[in-house]
Amino acid sequence: MLDHLAYEAPKPKVIAGATGDWELVIGLEVHAQVASKAKLFSGASTTFGAEPNSNVAFVDAAMPGMLPVINEGCVALAVKTGLGLKAEINLFSAFDRKNYFYPDLPQGYQISQLYHPIVGEGEVIVDMGPGVARRVRIERIHLEQDAGKSIHDMDPHMSFVDLNRTGVALMEIVSRPDIRGPEEAAAYVGKLRQILRYLGTCDGNMQNGNLRADVNVSVCRPGDYEKYQETQDFSHLGTRCEIKNMNSMRFIQQAIEYEARRQIAILEDGGSVDQETRLFDPDKGETRTMRSKEEAHDYRYFPCPDLLPLEIEQGWVDDIAATLPELPDEKKARFVNDFGMTEYDADVLTAEAENAAYFEAVAEGRDGKLAANWVINELFGRLKREDHGITESPVNPAQLGGILDLIAKGDISGKIAKDLFEIVYTEGGDPAEIVEARGMKQVTDTGAIETAVEQVIADNPAQVEKAKQNPKLAGWFVGQVMKATGGKANPKAVNEIVAAKLGL
Ligand code: ADP
Ligand code: MG
């Protein structure tokens, strides 16, 4: 069994400064939109791209006297997420009001969970190459409402507000500061996204903002992080800055790199880093101050009087646990063990649950390595050329499996199989019937191959003489025979017969 606890930890990113080396320390707060059809406290729809202000219930618009009602489905999805991250589920949690004014938040507060989050400590194993992985601890996951959207670029004199997003359920997934470099941060978001998509609790669409991260960055000297790990005392770490609302893996990496170098320059200049919230400007590749600690909001959190504490039963949690699918780490380990494939191939095949299911349908009762090879190289390669995903594949697993069966039976060569694949891909149809109808069957009849070999030998006496001096030239005869038979001769038989007839 491939043991995911037996991985080696990757080295932290080191930046050489004028006064010595620096290491990076990163913690992420990921906001993941819960894949629920209705909002967290109202029945309004969460459909993306709807007409502005068409998905707004009275409670979302904060009409006087309206009361929030918890959406049980959202709670179930948060619990499922917690279980998927091997986290502790809190049977008692509660909602708090985080007070601040924002034009797209009509209530004047966001309902969140500060003191008693629904999910406690968990973990994400972040793969950084074969046998190398980082365990990133999850501190907590809490449920909260999203705000709406202010639109400033539609009119020169007015701003608009769209409340469609107001009140949509978010899971805030808070990591410990266990991430040690820009690539790791991107890989962490990627792995988290993959797990959420496997679980079906968030669609992970970063472009639509359904998954976005606040990135906390600090720098320290080599050895300091180990001291923090031993003691969990944050004073061993540097002061952090938080870069808000990142929804691109590439920008996350650029922002971390820039931010670390900015902090190092300040520290090496004898200054100190101010704890502040910053924004990344993708055009300039820089982060800049959004608000400093002095201006930081005092949110005056207090328990939301409109909602009772959330008390759930262990039996209900167990029922949800029973619905968990096989998750990426387990699936990957099983693919490596059962099919003897490389970790790299297993990564490709388990990237999305649909890819893995497709592969397993092809591999069932067949040679797993051959199936992996065909799914990854031929099918994925072909789909990629048209920017298609597996769900849009014109070739279904039964058809691809049919092609592999024809190879296994020796009916077609690997080369003809590729032509056949292209026909099935573009025209559809049953592979065995196509091979029959188009005369693509491999010639294994040695009599027919012998005749073809004899013909080539008779036509090329000069080449025969040369080949007798230099047996490597036999390959030329094999090529000629393959050409003469339209690539349908069994290559192994051709090789043997050519060698025999040339007396090699
Ligand atoms: P807040 O609620 O003020 O944002 P938290 O303590 O909840 O503060 O931390 C927010 C995030 O910042 C967490 O993901 C945490 O891991 C990360 N973090 C805390 N200290 C550091 C640090 N020194 N360097 C980098 N990240 C940090
Ligand atoms: Mg924060």
Coordinates of C-alpha atoms and ligand atoms in Angstrom, one line a residue:
M1 CA 0.0 0.0 0.0
L2 CA 1.3 3.4 -0.9
D3 CA 1.5 5.1 2.4
H4 CA 0.6 8.7 2.3
L5 CA 2.2 9.2 5.7
A6 CA 5.5 8.0 4.3
Y7 CA 6.1 10.9 2.0
E8 CA 9.1 13.2 2.3
A9 CA 8.4 16.9 3.1
P10 CA 9.4 19.3 0.4
K11 CA 12.0 22.0 1.3
P12 CA 10.7 25.5 2.1
K13 CA 11.3 28.2 -0.4
V14 CA 14.4 30.2 0.5
I15 CA 15.1 33.7 -0.7
A16 CA 18.7 34.9 -0.3
G17 CA 18.8 38.5 1.1
A18 CA 21.7 40.9 1.6
T19 CA 21.8 39.9 5.3
G20 CA 21.3 36.1 4.9
D21 CA 18.6 33.7 3.9
W22 CA 14.8 34.1 4.5
E23 CA 12.1 31.5 4.5
L24 CA 8.4 32.0 3.6
V25 CA 5.4 31.2 5.8
I26 CA 2.0 31.1 4.3
G27 CA -1.5 30.5 5.7
L28 CA -4.7 30.6 3.5
E29 CA -8.3 31.4 4.2
V30 CA -10.2 29.9 1.3
H31 CA -13.8 30.9 0.7
A32 CA -15.7 28.1 -1.1
Q33 CA -19.2 28.7 -2.2
V34 CA -21.4 25.8 -1.0
A35 CA -22.9 23.9 -3.9
S36 CA -26.5 24.5 -2.8
K37 CA -29.4 25.6 -5.0
A38 CA -30.7 28.0 -2.3
K39 CA -29.0 30.6 -0.1
L40 CA -27.8 30.0 3.5
F41 CA -30.8 31.7 5.2
S42 CA -33.4 32.1 2.4
G43 CA -34.9 30.1 -0.4
A44 CA -33.6 32.5 -3.1
S45 CA -31.7 30.8 -5.9
T46 CA -27.9 30.8 -6.2
T47 CA -27.8 30.5 -10.0
F48 CA -24.8 32.3 -11.4
G49 CA -25.3 35.0 -14.1
A50 CA -29.0 35.7 -13.4
E51 CA -30.6 39.1 -14.1
P52 CA -29.2 41.5 -11.4
N53 CA -31.4 41.5 -8.2
S54 CA -33.6 38.7 -9.4
N55 CA -32.5 36.2 -6.8
V56 CA -33.2 38.2 -3.7
A57 CA -35.5 37.2 -0.9
F58 CA -36.8 39.8 1.6
V59 CA -34.4 38.6 4.2
D60 CA -31.5 38.9 1.8
A61 CA -32.5 42.5 1.2
A62 CA -32.8 43.0 5.0
M63 CA -36.4 44.1 4.9
P64 CA -37.5 44.9 8.5
G65 CA -38.9 42.0 10.5
M66 CA -37.5 39.3 8.2
L67 CA -35.8 36.5 9.9
P68 CA -33.1 34.1 8.7
V69 CA -34.0 30.4 8.5
I70 CA -31.0 28.0 8.3
N71 CA -30.7 25.8 5.1
E72 CA -30.2 22.3 6.4
G73 CA -28.7 21.3 3.0
C74 CA -25.8 23.9 3.4
V75 CA -25.1 22.5 6.9
A76 CA -24.9 19.0 5.5
L77 CA -22.5 20.1 2.8
A78 CA -20.2 21.8 5.3
V79 CA -20.2 18.7 7.5
K80 CA -19.4 16.6 4.4
T81 CA -16.5 18.9 3.6
G82 CA -15.2 18.6 7.1
L83 CA -15.4 14.8 6.9
G84 CA -13.6 14.9 3.6
L85 CA -10.8 16.9 5.2
K86 CA -10.6 14.3 8.0
A87 CA -11.7 17.1 10.4
E88 CA -13.4 17.1 13.7
I89 CA -17.2 17.9 13.3
N90 CA -18.5 20.1 16.1
L91 CA -22.0 18.9 17.1
F92 CA -22.5 22.4 18.7
S93 CA -21.8 25.5 16.6
A94 CA -23.3 29.0 16.6
F95 CA -23.7 32.0 14.4
D96 CA -22.3 35.4 15.2
R97 CA -22.8 38.9 13.7
K98 CA -19.8 40.5 12.2
N99 CA -20.8 44.2 11.9
Y100 CA -19.6 46.4 9.2
F101 CA -21.2 48.8 6.6
Y102 CA -21.0 47.9 3.0
P103 CA -23.4 49.1 0.3
D104 CA -23.9 45.5 -1.0
L105 CA -24.6 44.2 2.5
P106 CA -28.0 45.7 3.4
Q107 CA -28.1 44.1 6.9
G108 CA -25.1 46.0 8.0
Y109 CA -23.6 42.8 9.3
Q110 CA -22.5 39.4 8.0
I111 CA -23.7 36.3 9.7
S112 CA -20.7 34.1 10.3
Q113 CA -19.3 31.7 12.9
L114 CA -16.4 33.1 15.0
Y115 CA -16.5 31.5 18.4
H116 CA -18.0 28.1 17.5
P117 CA -17.3 27.0 14.0
I118 CA -19.1 23.9 12.6
V119 CA -15.8 22.1 11.7
G120 CA -12.6 21.9 13.7
E121 CA -9.1 20.6 12.9
G122 CA -8.4 18.7 9.8
E123 CA -5.8 18.3 7.1
V124 CA -4.9 18.4 3.4
I125 CA -2.0 16.4 2.0
V126 CA -0.5 18.6 -0.8
D127 CA 1.4 16.5 -3.4
M128 CA 4.6 18.1 -4.6
G129 CA 5.8 15.4 -6.9
P130 CA 6.3 11.6 -6.6
G131 CA 6.9 10.7 -2.9
V132 CA 7.0 14.3 -1.9
A133 CA 4.1 15.9 -0.1
R134 CA 3.3 18.5 2.6
R135 CA 0.7 18.0 5.3
V136 CA -1.2 21.3 5.8
R137 CA -3.3 21.5 8.9
I138 CA -6.8 22.9 8.7
E139 CA -7.6 25.1 11.7
R140 CA -11.4 25.4 11.2
I141 CA -14.2 25.7 8.7
H142 CA -17.1 28.0 9.3
L143 CA -20.3 28.8 7.5
E144 CA -21.0 32.4 6.6
Q145 CA -23.0 34.5 4.1
D146 CA -21.5 36.1 1.1
A147 CA -22.0 39.8 0.3
G148 CA -23.5 41.3 -2.9
K149 CA -21.7 43.1 -5.6
S150 CA -21.1 46.8 -6.1
I151 CA -20.8 47.8 -9.7
H152 CA -18.8 51.0 -10.4
D153 CA -18.0 50.8 -14.1
M154 CA -21.4 50.9 -15.7
D155 CA -22.2 54.6 -15.4
P156 CA -19.9 57.6 -15.0
H157 CA -22.0 59.1 -12.2
M158 CA -23.7 56.2 -10.4
S159 CA -22.8 53.0 -8.7
F160 CA -25.1 50.0 -8.8
V161 CA -25.7 47.2 -6.4
D162 CA -26.5 43.6 -7.3
L163 CA -27.8 41.5 -4.4
N164 CA -28.0 38.2 -6.2
R165 CA -24.9 37.0 -4.3
T166 CA -26.0 38.4 -0.9
G167 CA -26.6 35.6 1.5
V168 CA -25.2 32.8 -0.6
A169 CA -23.5 30.2 1.7
L170 CA -19.8 30.2 1.9
M171 CA -17.5 27.8 3.7
E172 CA -14.4 29.6 5.0
I173 CA -11.6 27.0 5.2
V174 CA -8.8 28.3 7.3
S175 CA -5.3 26.7 7.1
R176 CA -2.6 26.8 9.7
P177 CA 0.5 28.7 8.5
D178 CA 2.0 25.4 7.2
I179 CA 2.5 26.3 3.5
R180 CA 6.2 27.1 2.7
G181 CA 6.3 28.5 -0.8
P182 CA 4.3 30.0 -3.7
E183 CA 4.1 26.6 -5.6
E184 CA 2.9 24.9 -2.5
A185 CA 0.2 27.5 -2.0
A186 CA -1.1 27.0 -5.5
A187 CA -0.8 23.2 -5.1
Y188 CA -2.7 23.5 -1.8
V189 CA -5.6 25.4 -3.4
G190 CA -5.5 22.9 -6.3
K191 CA -5.8 19.9 -3.9
L192 CA -8.5 21.5 -1.8
R193 CA -10.4 22.3 -5.0
Q194 CA -10.0 18.7 -6.2
I195 CA -11.3 17.3 -2.9
L196 CA -14.3 19.7 -2.8
R197 CA -15.2 18.7 -6.4
Y198 CA -14.9 15.0 -5.5
L199 CA -17.2 15.7 -2.5
G200 CA -19.6 17.7 -4.7
T201 CA -19.7 20.4 -1.9
C202 CA -18.3 23.3 -4.1
D203 CA -18.0 23.4 -7.9
G204 CA -14.5 25.0 -7.5
N205 CA -15.2 27.5 -10.3
M206 CA -12.5 30.1 -9.6
Q207 CA -13.4 32.3 -12.6
N208 CA -16.9 32.9 -11.2
G209 CA -15.4 33.5 -7.8
N210 CA -16.9 30.4 -6.3
L211 CA -13.5 29.6 -4.8
R212 CA -11.2 32.4 -3.7
A213 CA -8.4 32.8 -1.2
D214 CA -7.1 35.3 1.2
V215 CA -3.3 34.7 1.3
N216 CA -1.4 35.5 4.5
V217 CA 2.4 35.8 4.0
S218 CA 5.3 36.4 6.4
V219 CA 9.0 35.8 6.3
C220 CA 11.4 34.4 8.9
R221 CA 14.9 33.2 9.3
P222 CA 15.9 29.5 8.8
G223 CA 15.1 27.6 12.0
D224 CA 12.4 29.9 13.2
Y225 CA 9.6 27.9 11.7
E226 CA 10.8 24.8 13.5
K227 CA 10.7 26.7 16.8
Y228 CA 7.1 27.7 16.0
Q229 CA 6.2 24.1 15.2
E230 CA 7.6 22.9 18.5
T231 CA 5.9 25.5 20.6
Q232 CA 3.0 26.7 18.4
D233 CA 4.1 30.1 19.6
F234 CA 3.5 32.6 16.8
S235 CA 6.1 35.0 18.1
H236 CA 8.8 32.9 16.4
L237 CA 7.2 33.9 13.0
G238 CA 7.3 37.2 11.3
T239 CA 4.5 39.7 11.0
R240 CA 2.1 38.7 8.2
C241 CA 0.2 40.6 5.6
E242 CA -3.0 39.4 4.1
I243 CA -3.6 39.6 0.4
K244 CA -7.3 39.6 -0.2
N245 CA -9.6 37.8 -2.7
M246 CA -7.3 35.9 -5.0
N247 CA -9.0 33.7 -7.6
S248 CA -6.2 32.6 -9.9
M249 CA -3.4 30.1 -9.1
R250 CA -1.0 32.1 -11.1
F251 CA -1.7 35.4 -9.3
I252 CA -1.5 33.7 -5.9
Q253 CA 2.0 32.6 -6.7
Q254 CA 3.0 36.0 -8.1
A255 CA 1.5 37.8 -5.2
I256 CA 3.3 35.7 -2.6
E257 CA 6.6 36.1 -4.4
Y258 CA 6.3 39.8 -4.6
E259 CA 5.0 40.2 -1.1
A260 CA 7.8 38.1 0.4
R261 CA 10.5 40.2 -1.4
R262 CA 8.8 43.4 -0.3
Q263 CA 8.8 42.3 3.4
I264 CA 12.5 41.2 3.1
A265 CA 13.5 44.6 1.7
I266 CA 11.8 46.4 4.6
L267 CA 13.3 44.1 7.2
E268 CA 16.8 44.3 5.7
D269 CA 16.5 48.1 5.6
G270 CA 16.0 48.0 9.4
G271 CA 12.3 48.6 9.2
S272 CA 9.4 46.5 10.4
V273 CA 6.4 44.9 8.5
D274 CA 3.0 46.4 9.3
Q275 CA 0.3 43.9 9.7
E276 CA -2.2 44.9 7.0
T277 CA -4.6 43.9 4.4
R278 CA -3.3 44.3 0.8
L279 CA -4.6 43.9 -2.7
F280 CA -2.8 42.3 -5.7
D281 CA -2.6 44.3 -8.9
P282 CA -2.2 41.7 -11.7
D283 CA -1.3 44.4 -14.2
K284 CA 1.6 45.7 -12.2
G285 CA 2.4 42.4 -10.5
E286 CA 2.4 44.2 -7.1
T287 CA 0.5 44.2 -3.8
R288 CA -0.6 47.5 -2.3
T289 CA -2.2 48.6 1.0
M290 CA -5.9 48.2 1.2
R291 CA -6.2 48.9 4.9
S292 CA -3.7 49.0 7.7
K293 CA -4.1 47.6 11.2
E294 CA -4.8 51.0 12.6
E295 CA -7.8 51.4 10.3
A296 CA -8.8 47.7 10.9
H297 CA -12.5 47.2 11.5
D298 CA -13.7 46.5 14.9
Y299 CA -16.4 44.1 13.9
R300 CA -18.0 43.9 17.3
Y301 CA -18.9 40.3 16.9
F302 CA -21.8 39.0 19.0
P303 CA -24.0 35.9 18.9
C304 CA -26.7 36.4 16.3
P305 CA -30.0 36.8 18.3
D306 CA -32.0 35.7 15.3
L307 CA -30.6 32.2 15.2
L308 CA -30.5 29.4 17.7
P309 CA -27.2 27.6 18.1
L310 CA -26.8 24.8 15.6
E311 CA -27.0 21.5 17.4
I312 CA -26.6 18.4 15.2
E313 CA -26.6 14.7 16.1
Q314 CA -23.8 12.2 15.7
G315 CA -26.2 9.9 13.9
W316 CA -26.8 12.5 11.2
V317 CA -23.0 13.1 10.8
D318 CA -22.6 9.3 10.5
D319 CA -25.2 9.2 7.8
I320 CA -23.4 11.9 5.9
A321 CA -20.1 10.0 6.4
A322 CA -21.6 7.0 4.8
T323 CA -22.2 9.0 1.6
L324 CA -18.5 10.1 1.2
P325 CA -17.0 9.0 -2.1
E326 CA -13.5 7.6 -2.4
L327 CA -11.3 10.6 -2.2
P328 CA -8.3 11.5 -4.4
D329 CA -5.5 10.3 -2.0
E330 CA -7.2 6.9 -1.6
K331 CA -8.0 6.6 -5.3
K332 CA -4.5 7.5 -6.3
A333 CA -3.0 4.9 -3.9
R334 CA -5.4 2.3 -5.2
F335 CA -4.5 3.0 -8.8
V336 CA -0.8 2.8 -8.1
N337 CA -1.2 -0.5 -6.2
D338 CA -3.8 -2.3 -8.2
F339 CA -2.8 -1.2 -11.7
G340 CA 1.0 -0.8 -11.2
M341 CA 0.9 2.6 -12.7
T342 CA 3.3 5.5 -11.9
E343 CA 2.2 8.1 -9.3
Y344 CA 2.3 10.6 -12.2
D345 CA -0.2 8.6 -14.3
A346 CA -2.4 8.1 -11.2
D347 CA -2.3 11.8 -10.6
V348 CA -3.5 12.5 -14.2
L349 CA -6.3 9.9 -14.0
T350 CA -7.6 11.0 -10.6
A351 CA -7.4 14.7 -11.2
E352 CA -11.2 14.7 -11.7
A353 CA -13.6 12.0 -10.4
E354 CA -15.1 11.7 -13.9
N355 CA -11.7 10.9 -15.4
A356 CA -11.1 8.2 -12.9
A357 CA -14.5 6.6 -13.4
Y358 CA -13.9 6.6 -17.2
F359 CA -10.5 4.9 -16.8
E360 CA -11.9 2.3 -14.4
A361 CA -14.7 1.4 -16.9
V362 CA -12.0 0.9 -19.6
A363 CA -9.6 -1.0 -17.4
E364 CA -12.3 -3.4 -16.0
G365 CA -11.3 -6.9 -17.1
R366 CA -8.4 -5.6 -19.2
D367 CA -4.7 -4.7 -18.9
G368 CA -4.7 -1.7 -16.6
K369 CA -1.4 -0.3 -17.8
L370 CA -2.5 -0.5 -21.4
A371 CA -5.8 1.1 -20.5
A372 CA -4.0 3.9 -18.6
N373 CA -1.7 4.5 -21.5
W374 CA -4.6 4.8 -24.0
V375 CA -6.8 7.0 -21.8
I376 CA -4.0 9.4 -20.9
N377 CA -2.1 9.6 -24.2
E378 CA -4.6 9.0 -26.9
L379 CA -8.0 10.0 -25.4
F380 CA -6.9 12.9 -23.2
G381 CA -4.4 14.1 -25.8
R382 CA -7.1 14.1 -28.5
L383 CA -9.7 15.8 -26.2
K384 CA -7.2 18.5 -25.2
R385 CA -6.7 19.4 -28.9
E386 CA -10.3 20.5 -28.9
D387 CA -10.3 21.8 -25.4
H388 CA -12.8 19.2 -24.4
G389 CA -13.3 17.5 -21.0
I390 CA -14.0 13.8 -20.5
T391 CA -17.8 14.4 -20.3
E392 CA -17.7 15.7 -23.9
S393 CA -15.7 12.6 -25.2
P394 CA -17.3 11.2 -28.4
V395 CA -15.6 7.9 -27.5
N396 CA -17.3 6.1 -24.6
P397 CA -15.4 3.5 -22.3
A398 CA -17.0 0.6 -24.1
Q399 CA -15.7 1.8 -27.5
L400 CA -12.2 2.4 -26.2
G401 CA -12.3 -0.9 -24.4
G402 CA -13.4 -2.5 -27.7
I403 CA -10.2 -1.1 -29.4
L404 CA -8.0 -2.5 -26.6
D405 CA -9.7 -5.9 -27.0
L406 CA -8.8 -5.9 -30.7
I407 CA -5.2 -5.2 -29.8
A408 CA -5.1 -7.9 -27.1
K409 CA -6.6 -10.5 -29.5
G410 CA -3.9 -9.6 -32.1
D411 CA -6.6 -8.5 -34.6
I412 CA -5.0 -5.1 -35.0
S413 CA -1.5 -3.6 -34.4
G414 CA -0.9 -0.7 -32.1
K415 CA -0.4 1.5 -35.2
I416 CA -3.7 0.5 -36.8
A417 CA -5.4 0.9 -33.4
K418 CA -4.5 4.6 -33.5
D419 CA -6.1 4.9 -37.0
L420 CA -9.1 3.0 -35.7
F421 CA -9.3 5.3 -32.6
E422 CA -9.5 8.4 -34.9
I423 CA -12.3 6.8 -36.9
V424 CA -14.3 6.0 -33.8
Y425 CA -13.6 9.5 -32.4
T426 CA -14.8 11.3 -35.5
E427 CA -17.4 9.0 -36.9
G428 CA -18.5 6.8 -34.0
G429 CA -19.4 3.2 -34.3
D430 CA -18.4 -0.2 -33.0
P431 CA -14.6 -0.8 -33.3
A432 CA -14.9 -4.5 -34.2
E433 CA -17.4 -3.8 -36.9
I434 CA -15.3 -1.0 -38.4
V435 CA -12.2 -3.3 -38.5
E436 CA -14.3 -6.0 -40.2
A437 CA -16.0 -3.6 -42.7
R438 CA -12.9 -1.7 -43.7
G439 CA -10.5 -4.7 -43.8
M440 CA -8.2 -3.3 -41.1
K441 CA -7.5 -6.7 -39.6
Q442 CA -3.9 -7.5 -39.0
V443 CA -2.5 -10.2 -41.2
T444 CA -1.2 -13.0 -38.9
D445 CA -1.5 -15.6 -41.6
T446 CA 2.2 -16.4 -42.0
G447 CA 1.7 -17.7 -45.5
A448 CA 0.5 -14.3 -46.7
I449 CA 3.4 -12.6 -44.9
E450 CA 5.9 -15.1 -46.4
T451 CA 4.7 -14.3 -49.9
A452 CA 5.1 -10.6 -49.2
V453 CA 8.6 -11.0 -47.8
E454 CA 9.6 -13.2 -50.7
Q455 CA 8.4 -10.5 -53.1
V456 CA 10.4 -7.8 -51.5
I457 CA 13.5 -10.0 -51.4
A458 CA 13.1 -10.9 -55.1
D459 CA 12.7 -7.2 -56.0
N460 CA 15.8 -6.0 -54.2
P461 CA 18.8 -8.3 -54.7
A462 CA 21.3 -5.5 -53.9
Q463 CA 19.7 -4.8 -50.6
V464 CA 19.7 -8.5 -49.8
E465 CA 23.5 -8.6 -50.3
K466 CA 24.0 -5.6 -48.0
A467 CA 21.7 -7.1 -45.3
K468 CA 23.7 -10.3 -45.3
Q469 CA 26.8 -8.2 -44.4
N470 CA 25.0 -6.0 -42.0
P471 CA 22.0 -7.7 -40.3
K472 CA 20.8 -4.3 -39.0
L473 CA 19.5 -3.6 -42.5
A474 CA 16.8 -6.3 -42.0
G475 CA 14.7 -3.5 -40.6
W476 CA 14.5 -2.0 -44.1
F477 CA 12.8 -5.2 -45.3
V478 CA 10.4 -5.2 -42.4
G479 CA 9.5 -1.6 -43.4
Q480 CA 8.9 -2.6 -47.0
V481 CA 6.7 -5.5 -46.0
M482 CA 4.7 -3.4 -43.7
K483 CA 4.2 -0.8 -46.5
A484 CA 3.2 -3.5 -49.0
T485 CA 0.6 -4.9 -46.6
G486 CA -0.8 -1.5 -45.7
G487 CA 0.5 -1.7 -42.1
K488 CA -1.7 -4.7 -41.4
A489 CA 1.0 -7.4 -41.2
N490 CA 1.7 -8.6 -37.6
P491 CA 5.1 -6.9 -37.0
K492 CA 6.4 -9.7 -34.8
A493 CA 5.7 -12.3 -37.5
V494 CA 7.3 -10.1 -40.2
N495 CA 10.5 -9.7 -38.2
E496 CA 10.8 -13.4 -37.7
I497 CA 10.1 -14.3 -41.3
V498 CA 12.4 -11.6 -42.7
A499 CA 15.3 -12.8 -40.5
A500 CA 14.6 -16.4 -41.6
K501 CA 14.4 -15.7 -45.3
L502 CA 17.6 -13.6 -45.2
G503 CA 19.3 -16.4 -43.4
L504 CA 20.3 -14.0 -40.5
Ligands
ADP1 P1 -7.5 36.7 11.3 O1 -8.8 36.2 11.8 O2 -7.2 38.0 11.9 O3 -7.5 36.7 9.8 P2 -6.2 34.2 12.0 O4 -5.4 33.9 13.2 O5 -7.5 33.6 11.9 O6 -6.4 35.8 11.9 O7 -5.3 33.8 10.8 C1 -5.7 34.0 9.5 C2 -4.7 33.2 8.6 O8 -3.4 33.7 8.7 C3 -4.6 31.7 8.9 O9 -4.7 31.0 7.7 C4 -3.2 31.6 9.6 O10 -2.7 30.3 9.2 C5 -2.5 32.7 8.9 N1 -1.3 33.1 9.7 C6 -1.3 33.4 11.0 N2 0.0 33.9 11.3 C7 0.7 33.9 10.2 C8 2.1 34.2 9.9 N3 2.9 34.6 10.8 N4 2.5 34.1 8.6 C9 1.7 33.6 7.7 N5 0.4 33.3 7.9 C10 -0.1 33.4 9.1
MG2 MG -8.3 36.9 8.0

